[in-house]
PDB file of C-alpha atoms and ligand atoms in Angstrom:
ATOM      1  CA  UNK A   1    -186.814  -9.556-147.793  1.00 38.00           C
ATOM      2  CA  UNK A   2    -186.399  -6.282-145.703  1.00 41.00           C
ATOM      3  CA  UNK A   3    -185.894  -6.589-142.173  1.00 43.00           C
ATOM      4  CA  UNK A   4    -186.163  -3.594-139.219  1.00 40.00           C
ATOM      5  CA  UNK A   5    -182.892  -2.659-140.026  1.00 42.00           C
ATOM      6  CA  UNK A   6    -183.952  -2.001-143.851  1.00 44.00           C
ATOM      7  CA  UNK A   7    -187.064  -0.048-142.485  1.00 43.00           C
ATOM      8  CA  UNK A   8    -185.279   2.351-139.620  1.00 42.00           C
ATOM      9  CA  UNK A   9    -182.816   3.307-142.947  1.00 39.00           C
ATOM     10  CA  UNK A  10    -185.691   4.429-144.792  1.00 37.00           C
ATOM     11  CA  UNK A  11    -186.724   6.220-142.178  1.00 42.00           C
ATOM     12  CA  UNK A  12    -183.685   7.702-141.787  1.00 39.00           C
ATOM     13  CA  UNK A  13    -182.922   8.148-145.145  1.00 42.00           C
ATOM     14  CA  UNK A  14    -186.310  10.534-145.443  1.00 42.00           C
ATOM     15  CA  UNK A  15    -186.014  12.770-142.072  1.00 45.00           C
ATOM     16  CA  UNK A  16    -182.571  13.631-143.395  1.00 44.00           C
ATOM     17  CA  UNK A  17    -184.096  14.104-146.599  1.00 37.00           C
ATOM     18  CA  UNK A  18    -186.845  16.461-145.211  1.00 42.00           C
ATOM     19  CA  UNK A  19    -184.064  18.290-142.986  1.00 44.00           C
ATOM     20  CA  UNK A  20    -181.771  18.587-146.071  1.00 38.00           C
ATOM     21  CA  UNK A  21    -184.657  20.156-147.986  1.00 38.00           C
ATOM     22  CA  UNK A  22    -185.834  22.317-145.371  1.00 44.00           C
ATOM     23  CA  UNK A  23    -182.223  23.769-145.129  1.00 38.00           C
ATOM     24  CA  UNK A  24    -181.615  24.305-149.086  1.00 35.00           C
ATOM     25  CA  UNK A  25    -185.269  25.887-149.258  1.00 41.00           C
ATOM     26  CA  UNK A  26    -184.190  28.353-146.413  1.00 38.00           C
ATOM     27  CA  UNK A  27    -180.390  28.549-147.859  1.00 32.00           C
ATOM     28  CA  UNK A  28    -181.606  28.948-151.448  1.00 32.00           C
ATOM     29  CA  UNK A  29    -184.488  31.572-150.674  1.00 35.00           C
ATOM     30  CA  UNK A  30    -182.649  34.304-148.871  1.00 36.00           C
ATOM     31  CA  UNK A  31    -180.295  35.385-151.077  1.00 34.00           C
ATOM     32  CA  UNK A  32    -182.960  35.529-153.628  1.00 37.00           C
ATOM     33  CA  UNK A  33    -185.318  37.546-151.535  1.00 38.00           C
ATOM     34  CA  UNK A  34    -182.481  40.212-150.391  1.00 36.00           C
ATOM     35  CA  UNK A  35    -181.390  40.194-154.283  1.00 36.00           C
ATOM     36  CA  UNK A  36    -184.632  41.332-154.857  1.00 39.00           C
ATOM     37  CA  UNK A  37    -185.085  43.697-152.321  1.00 40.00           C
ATOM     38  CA  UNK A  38    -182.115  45.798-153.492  1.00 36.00           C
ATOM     39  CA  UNK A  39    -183.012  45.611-157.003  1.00 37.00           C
ATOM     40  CA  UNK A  40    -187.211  46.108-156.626  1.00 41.00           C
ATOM     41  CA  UNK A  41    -187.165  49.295-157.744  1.00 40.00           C
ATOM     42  CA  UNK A  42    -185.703  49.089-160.996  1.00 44.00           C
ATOM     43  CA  UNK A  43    -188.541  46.240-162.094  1.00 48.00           C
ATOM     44  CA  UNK A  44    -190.705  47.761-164.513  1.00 50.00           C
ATOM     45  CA  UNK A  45    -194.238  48.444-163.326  1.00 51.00           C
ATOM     46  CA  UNK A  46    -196.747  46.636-165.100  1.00 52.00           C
ATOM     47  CA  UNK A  47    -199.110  47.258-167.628  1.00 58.00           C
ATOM     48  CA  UNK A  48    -202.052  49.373-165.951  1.00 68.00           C
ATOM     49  CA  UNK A  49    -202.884  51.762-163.069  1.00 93.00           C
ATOM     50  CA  UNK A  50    -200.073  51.074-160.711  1.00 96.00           C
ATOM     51  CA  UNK A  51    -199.966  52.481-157.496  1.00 97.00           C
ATOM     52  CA  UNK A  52    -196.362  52.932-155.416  1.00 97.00           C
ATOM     53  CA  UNK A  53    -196.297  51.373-152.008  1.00 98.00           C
ATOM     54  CA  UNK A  54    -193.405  51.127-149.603  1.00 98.00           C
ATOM     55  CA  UNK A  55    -193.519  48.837-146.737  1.00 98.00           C
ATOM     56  CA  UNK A  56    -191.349  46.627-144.801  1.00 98.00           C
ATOM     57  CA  UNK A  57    -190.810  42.934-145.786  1.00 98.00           C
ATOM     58  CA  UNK A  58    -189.173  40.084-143.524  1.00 98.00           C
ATOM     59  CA  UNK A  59    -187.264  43.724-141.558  1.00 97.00           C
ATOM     60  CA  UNK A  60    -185.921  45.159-144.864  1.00 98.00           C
ATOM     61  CA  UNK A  61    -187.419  48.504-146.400  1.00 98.00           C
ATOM     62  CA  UNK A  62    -188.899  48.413-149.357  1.00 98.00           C
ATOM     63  CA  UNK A  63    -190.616  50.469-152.140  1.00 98.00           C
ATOM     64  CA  UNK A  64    -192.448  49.170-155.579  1.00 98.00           C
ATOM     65  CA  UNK A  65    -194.637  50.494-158.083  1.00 97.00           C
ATOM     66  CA  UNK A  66    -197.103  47.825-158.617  1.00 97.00           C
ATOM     67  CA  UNK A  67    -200.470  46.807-160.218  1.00 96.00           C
ATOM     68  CA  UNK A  68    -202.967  48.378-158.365  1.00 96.00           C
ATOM     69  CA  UNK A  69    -205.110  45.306-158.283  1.00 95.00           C
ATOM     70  CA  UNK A  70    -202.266  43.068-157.638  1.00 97.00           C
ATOM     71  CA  UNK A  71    -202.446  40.693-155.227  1.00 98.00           C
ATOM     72  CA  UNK A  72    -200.187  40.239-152.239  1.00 98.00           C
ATOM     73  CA  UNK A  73    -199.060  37.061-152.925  1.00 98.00           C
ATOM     74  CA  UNK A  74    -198.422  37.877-156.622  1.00 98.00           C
ATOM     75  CA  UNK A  75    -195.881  40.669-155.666  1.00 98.00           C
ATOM     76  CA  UNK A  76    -194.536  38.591-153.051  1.00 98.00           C
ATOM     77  CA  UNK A  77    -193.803  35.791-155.652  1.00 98.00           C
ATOM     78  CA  UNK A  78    -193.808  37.468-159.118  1.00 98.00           C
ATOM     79  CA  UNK A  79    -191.840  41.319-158.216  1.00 97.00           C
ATOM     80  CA  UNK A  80    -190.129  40.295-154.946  1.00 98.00           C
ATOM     81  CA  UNK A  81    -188.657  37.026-155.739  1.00 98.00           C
ATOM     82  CA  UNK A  82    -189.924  35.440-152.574  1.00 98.00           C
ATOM     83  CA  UNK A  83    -191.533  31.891-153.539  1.00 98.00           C
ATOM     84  CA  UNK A  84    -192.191  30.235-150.105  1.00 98.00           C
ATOM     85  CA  UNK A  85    -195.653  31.158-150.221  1.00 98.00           C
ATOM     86  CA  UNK A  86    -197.877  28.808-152.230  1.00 98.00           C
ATOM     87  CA  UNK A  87    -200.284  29.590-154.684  1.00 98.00           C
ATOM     88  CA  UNK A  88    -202.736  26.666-153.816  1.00 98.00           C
ATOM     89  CA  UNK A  89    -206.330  27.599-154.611  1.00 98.00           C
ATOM     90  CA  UNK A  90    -205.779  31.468-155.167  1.00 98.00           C
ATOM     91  CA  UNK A  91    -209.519  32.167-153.465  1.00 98.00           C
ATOM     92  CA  UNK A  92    -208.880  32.099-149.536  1.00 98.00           C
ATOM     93  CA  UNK A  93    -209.407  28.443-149.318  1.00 98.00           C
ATOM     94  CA  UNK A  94    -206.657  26.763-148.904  1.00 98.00           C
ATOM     95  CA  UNK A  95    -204.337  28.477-146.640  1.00 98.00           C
ATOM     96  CA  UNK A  96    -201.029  28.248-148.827  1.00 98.00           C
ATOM     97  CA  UNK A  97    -200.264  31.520-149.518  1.00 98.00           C
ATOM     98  CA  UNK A  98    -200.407  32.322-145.395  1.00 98.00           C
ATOM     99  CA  UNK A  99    -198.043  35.652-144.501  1.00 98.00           C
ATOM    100  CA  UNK A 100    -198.485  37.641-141.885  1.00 98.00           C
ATOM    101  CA  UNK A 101    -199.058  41.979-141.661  1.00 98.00           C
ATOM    102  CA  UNK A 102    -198.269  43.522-138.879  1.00 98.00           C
ATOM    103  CA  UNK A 103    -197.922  39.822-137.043  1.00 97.00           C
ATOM    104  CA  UNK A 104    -201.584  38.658-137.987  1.00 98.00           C
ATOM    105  CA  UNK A 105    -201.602  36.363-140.141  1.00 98.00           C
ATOM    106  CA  UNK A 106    -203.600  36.430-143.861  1.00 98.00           C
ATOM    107  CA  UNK A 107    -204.444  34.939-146.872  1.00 98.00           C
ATOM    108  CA  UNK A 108    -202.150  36.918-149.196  1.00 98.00           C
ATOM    109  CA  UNK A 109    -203.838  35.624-152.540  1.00 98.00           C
ATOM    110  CA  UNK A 110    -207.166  37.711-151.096  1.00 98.00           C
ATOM    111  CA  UNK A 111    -204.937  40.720-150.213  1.00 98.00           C
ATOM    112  CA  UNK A 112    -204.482  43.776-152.359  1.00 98.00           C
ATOM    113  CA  UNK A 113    -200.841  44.516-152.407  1.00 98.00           C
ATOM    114  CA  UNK A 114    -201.458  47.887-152.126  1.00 97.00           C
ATOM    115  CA  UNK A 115    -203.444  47.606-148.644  1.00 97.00           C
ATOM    116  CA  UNK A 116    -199.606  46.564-147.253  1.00 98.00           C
ATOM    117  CA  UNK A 117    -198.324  50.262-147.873  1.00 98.00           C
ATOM    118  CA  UNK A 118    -196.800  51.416-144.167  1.00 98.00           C
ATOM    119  CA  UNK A 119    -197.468  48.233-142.752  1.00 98.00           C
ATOM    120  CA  UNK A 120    -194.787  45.372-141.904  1.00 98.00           C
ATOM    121  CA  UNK A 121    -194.954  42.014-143.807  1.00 98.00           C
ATOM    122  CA  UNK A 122    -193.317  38.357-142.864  1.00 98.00           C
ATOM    123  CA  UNK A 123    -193.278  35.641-144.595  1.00 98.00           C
ATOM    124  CA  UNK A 124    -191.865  32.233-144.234  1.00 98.00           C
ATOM    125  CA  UNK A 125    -188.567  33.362-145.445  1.00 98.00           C
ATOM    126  CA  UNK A 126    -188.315  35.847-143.077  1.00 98.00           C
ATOM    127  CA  UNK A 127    -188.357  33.697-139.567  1.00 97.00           C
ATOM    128  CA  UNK A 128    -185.376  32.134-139.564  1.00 95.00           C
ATOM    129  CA  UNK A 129    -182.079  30.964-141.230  1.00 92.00           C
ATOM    130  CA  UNK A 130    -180.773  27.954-142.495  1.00 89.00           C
ATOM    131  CA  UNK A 131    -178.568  27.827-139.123  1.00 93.00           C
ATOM    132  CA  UNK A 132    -180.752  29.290-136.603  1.00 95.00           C
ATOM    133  CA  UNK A 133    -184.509  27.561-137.588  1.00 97.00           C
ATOM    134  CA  UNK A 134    -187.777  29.464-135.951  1.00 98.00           C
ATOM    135  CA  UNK A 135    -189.075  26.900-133.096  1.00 98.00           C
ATOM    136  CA  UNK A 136    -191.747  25.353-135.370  1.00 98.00           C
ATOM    137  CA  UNK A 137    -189.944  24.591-138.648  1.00 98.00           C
ATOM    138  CA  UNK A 138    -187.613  22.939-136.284  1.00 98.00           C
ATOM    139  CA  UNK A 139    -190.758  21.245-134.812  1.00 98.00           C
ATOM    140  CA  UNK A 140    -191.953  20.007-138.496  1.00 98.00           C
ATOM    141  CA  UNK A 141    -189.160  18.448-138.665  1.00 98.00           C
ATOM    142  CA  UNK A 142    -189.000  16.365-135.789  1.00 98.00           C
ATOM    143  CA  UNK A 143    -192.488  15.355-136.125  1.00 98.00           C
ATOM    144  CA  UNK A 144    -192.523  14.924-139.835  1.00 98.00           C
ATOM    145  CA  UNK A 145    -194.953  17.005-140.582  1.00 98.00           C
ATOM    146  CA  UNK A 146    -194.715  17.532-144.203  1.00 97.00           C
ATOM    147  CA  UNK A 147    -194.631  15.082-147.047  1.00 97.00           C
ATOM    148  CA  UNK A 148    -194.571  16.907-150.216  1.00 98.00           C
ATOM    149  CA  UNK A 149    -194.348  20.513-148.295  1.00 98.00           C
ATOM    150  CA  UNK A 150    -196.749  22.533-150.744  1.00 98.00           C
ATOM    151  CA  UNK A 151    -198.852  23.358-147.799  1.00 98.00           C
ATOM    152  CA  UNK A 152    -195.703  23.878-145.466  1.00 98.00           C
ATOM    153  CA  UNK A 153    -194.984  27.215-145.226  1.00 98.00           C
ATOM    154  CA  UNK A 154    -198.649  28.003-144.888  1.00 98.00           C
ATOM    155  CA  UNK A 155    -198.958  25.893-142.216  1.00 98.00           C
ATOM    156  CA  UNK A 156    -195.556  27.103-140.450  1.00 98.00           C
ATOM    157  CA  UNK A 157    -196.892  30.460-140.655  1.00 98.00           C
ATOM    158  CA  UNK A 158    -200.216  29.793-139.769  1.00 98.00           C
ATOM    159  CA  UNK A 159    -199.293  28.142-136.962  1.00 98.00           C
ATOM    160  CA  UNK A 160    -196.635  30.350-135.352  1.00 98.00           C
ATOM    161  CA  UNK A 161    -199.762  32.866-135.522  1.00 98.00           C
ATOM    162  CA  UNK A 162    -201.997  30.443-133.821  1.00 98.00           C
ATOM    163  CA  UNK A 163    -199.752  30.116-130.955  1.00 98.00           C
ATOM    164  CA  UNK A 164    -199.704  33.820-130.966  1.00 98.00           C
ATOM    165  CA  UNK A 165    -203.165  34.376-130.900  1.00 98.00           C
ATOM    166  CA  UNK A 166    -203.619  32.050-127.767  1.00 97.00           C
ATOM    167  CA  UNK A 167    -205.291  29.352-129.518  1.00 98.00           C
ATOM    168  CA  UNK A 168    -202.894  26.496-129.152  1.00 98.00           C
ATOM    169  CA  UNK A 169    -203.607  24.973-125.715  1.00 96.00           C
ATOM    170  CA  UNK A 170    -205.345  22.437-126.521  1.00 98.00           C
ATOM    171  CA  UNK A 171    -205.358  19.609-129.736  1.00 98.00           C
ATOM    172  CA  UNK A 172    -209.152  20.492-130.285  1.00 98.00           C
ATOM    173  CA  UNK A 173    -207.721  24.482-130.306  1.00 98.00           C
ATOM    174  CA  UNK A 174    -205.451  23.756-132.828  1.00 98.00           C
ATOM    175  CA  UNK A 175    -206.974  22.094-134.808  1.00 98.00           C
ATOM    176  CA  UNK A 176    -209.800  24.281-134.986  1.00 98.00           C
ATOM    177  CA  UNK A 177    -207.791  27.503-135.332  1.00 98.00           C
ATOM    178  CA  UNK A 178    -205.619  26.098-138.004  1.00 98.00           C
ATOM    179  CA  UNK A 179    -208.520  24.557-140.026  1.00 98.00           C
ATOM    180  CA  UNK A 180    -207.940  26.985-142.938  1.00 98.00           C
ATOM    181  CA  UNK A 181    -205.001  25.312-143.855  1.00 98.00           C
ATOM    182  CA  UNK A 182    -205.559  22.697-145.822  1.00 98.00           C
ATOM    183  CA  UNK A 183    -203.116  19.759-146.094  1.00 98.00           C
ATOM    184  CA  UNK A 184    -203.514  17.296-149.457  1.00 97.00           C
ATOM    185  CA  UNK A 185    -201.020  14.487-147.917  1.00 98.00           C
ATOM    186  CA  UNK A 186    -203.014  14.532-144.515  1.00 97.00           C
ATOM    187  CA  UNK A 187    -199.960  15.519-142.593  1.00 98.00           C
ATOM    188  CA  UNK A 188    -202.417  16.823-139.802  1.00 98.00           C
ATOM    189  CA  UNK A 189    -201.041  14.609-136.728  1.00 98.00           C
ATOM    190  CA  UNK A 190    -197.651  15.974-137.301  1.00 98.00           C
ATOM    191  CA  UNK A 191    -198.803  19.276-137.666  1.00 98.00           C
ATOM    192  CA  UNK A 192    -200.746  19.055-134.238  1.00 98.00           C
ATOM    193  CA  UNK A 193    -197.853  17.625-132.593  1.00 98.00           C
ATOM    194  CA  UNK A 194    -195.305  20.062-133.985  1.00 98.00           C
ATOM    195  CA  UNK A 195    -197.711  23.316-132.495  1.00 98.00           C
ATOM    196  CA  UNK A 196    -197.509  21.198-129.317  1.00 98.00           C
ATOM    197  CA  UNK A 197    -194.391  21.403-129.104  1.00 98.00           C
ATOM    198  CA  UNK A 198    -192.724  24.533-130.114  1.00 98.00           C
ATOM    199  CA  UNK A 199    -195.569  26.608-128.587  1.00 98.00           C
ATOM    200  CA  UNK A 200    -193.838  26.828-125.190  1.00 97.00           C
ATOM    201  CA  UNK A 201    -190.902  28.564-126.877  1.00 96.00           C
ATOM    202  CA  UNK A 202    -192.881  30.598-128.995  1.00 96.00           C
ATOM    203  CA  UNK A 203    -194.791  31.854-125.888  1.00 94.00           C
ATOM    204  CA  UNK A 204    -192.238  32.430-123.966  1.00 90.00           C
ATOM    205  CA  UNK A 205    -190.368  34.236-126.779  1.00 80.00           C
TER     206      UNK A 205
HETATM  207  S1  FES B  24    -203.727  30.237-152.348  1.00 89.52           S
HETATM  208 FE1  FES B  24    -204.482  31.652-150.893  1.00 89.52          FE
HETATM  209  S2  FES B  24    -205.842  30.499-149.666  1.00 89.52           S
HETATM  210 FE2  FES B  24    -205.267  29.113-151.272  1.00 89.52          FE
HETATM  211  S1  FES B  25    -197.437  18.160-147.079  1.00 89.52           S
HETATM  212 FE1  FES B  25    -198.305  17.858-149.074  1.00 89.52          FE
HETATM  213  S2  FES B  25    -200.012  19.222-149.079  1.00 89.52           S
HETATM  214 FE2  FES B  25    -199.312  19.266-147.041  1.00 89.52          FE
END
């Protein structure tokens, strides 16, 4: 029969779970983005009209010759190695694939790649590092507000650019401005709470 005792381990047993995870994701991504950022330019450019566009992604320079109907979030994931953003729906309606340009934040599955020529491009694995965690993936994780974390980096980065924009000072704000991100597991409460919480540091920068 399982007691309190038996229930508080589980609990525990998950958040470090979800903290462990969160860490490896961050650990395991970097290296594989800046990997890929030295070696971009000797990727073959696909089959097609291709179209060379040099931009800036999560601070480090960066040059490709790509499909010219490629989307963002395809040379993110496919030429770039970087993986945190999701491909969910791939038709703006789900808010997985959320990176921002130029701090504003977009659905990158709707974005041509080659609109991002010039301009400066984050993305979830570009915010922070396995020892130093942006204010709101710290805040996911002390409101558990992920269960199977497809949606999570969408959110994260949705989020950090609704506290940005101004629209996080109320619950009914949030929620609103983050209602393009779309959550299967119905993690919304923690989501809401987490924005609560690390928008005070994010404002005050
Ligand atoms: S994958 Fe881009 S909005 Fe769903
Ligand atoms: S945590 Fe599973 S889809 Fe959001």
């Amino acid at each position: 029969m399982s007691g309190p005792h038996d229930r508080q381990s589980i609990e525990i047993t998950r958040r470090q779970v979800l903290e462990a995870g969160t860490i490896v994701t961050m650990s395991g991504m970097l290296p594989v983005a800046a990997e890929a950022q030295t070696s971009s330019s000797q990727l073959p450019p696909e089959n097609g009209s291709t179209v060379q566009v040099s931009f800036q992604i999560n601070g480090q320079p960066s040059t490709l010759e790509i499909d010219a109907r490629a989307s963002l979030l395809d040379m993110l994931r496919e030429r770039l190695g970087l993986v945190g953003a999701k491909k969910g729906c791939d038709h703006g309606q789900c808010g997985a694939c959320t990176v921002h340009i130029d701090g504003r934040r977009v659905a990158s599955c709707l974005t041509v790649a080659a609109k991002v020529d010039g301009r400066k491009v984050t993305t979830i694995e570009g915010i922070g590092s396995a020892d130093a965690l942006h204010p709101m993936q710290q805040a996911f994780i002390d409101h558990d507000a992920l269960q199977c974390g497809y949606c999570t980096p969408g959110q994260i980065m949705a989020a950090i650019a609704c506290v940005k924009e101004g629209h996080a000072s109320t619950p009914e704000d949030i929620r609103e401005y983050m209602s393009g991100n779309i959550c299967r597991c119905g993690a919304y409460v923690g989501i809401v709470a987490s924005i609560e919480q690390a928008a005070p540091q994010i404002e005050r920068g």
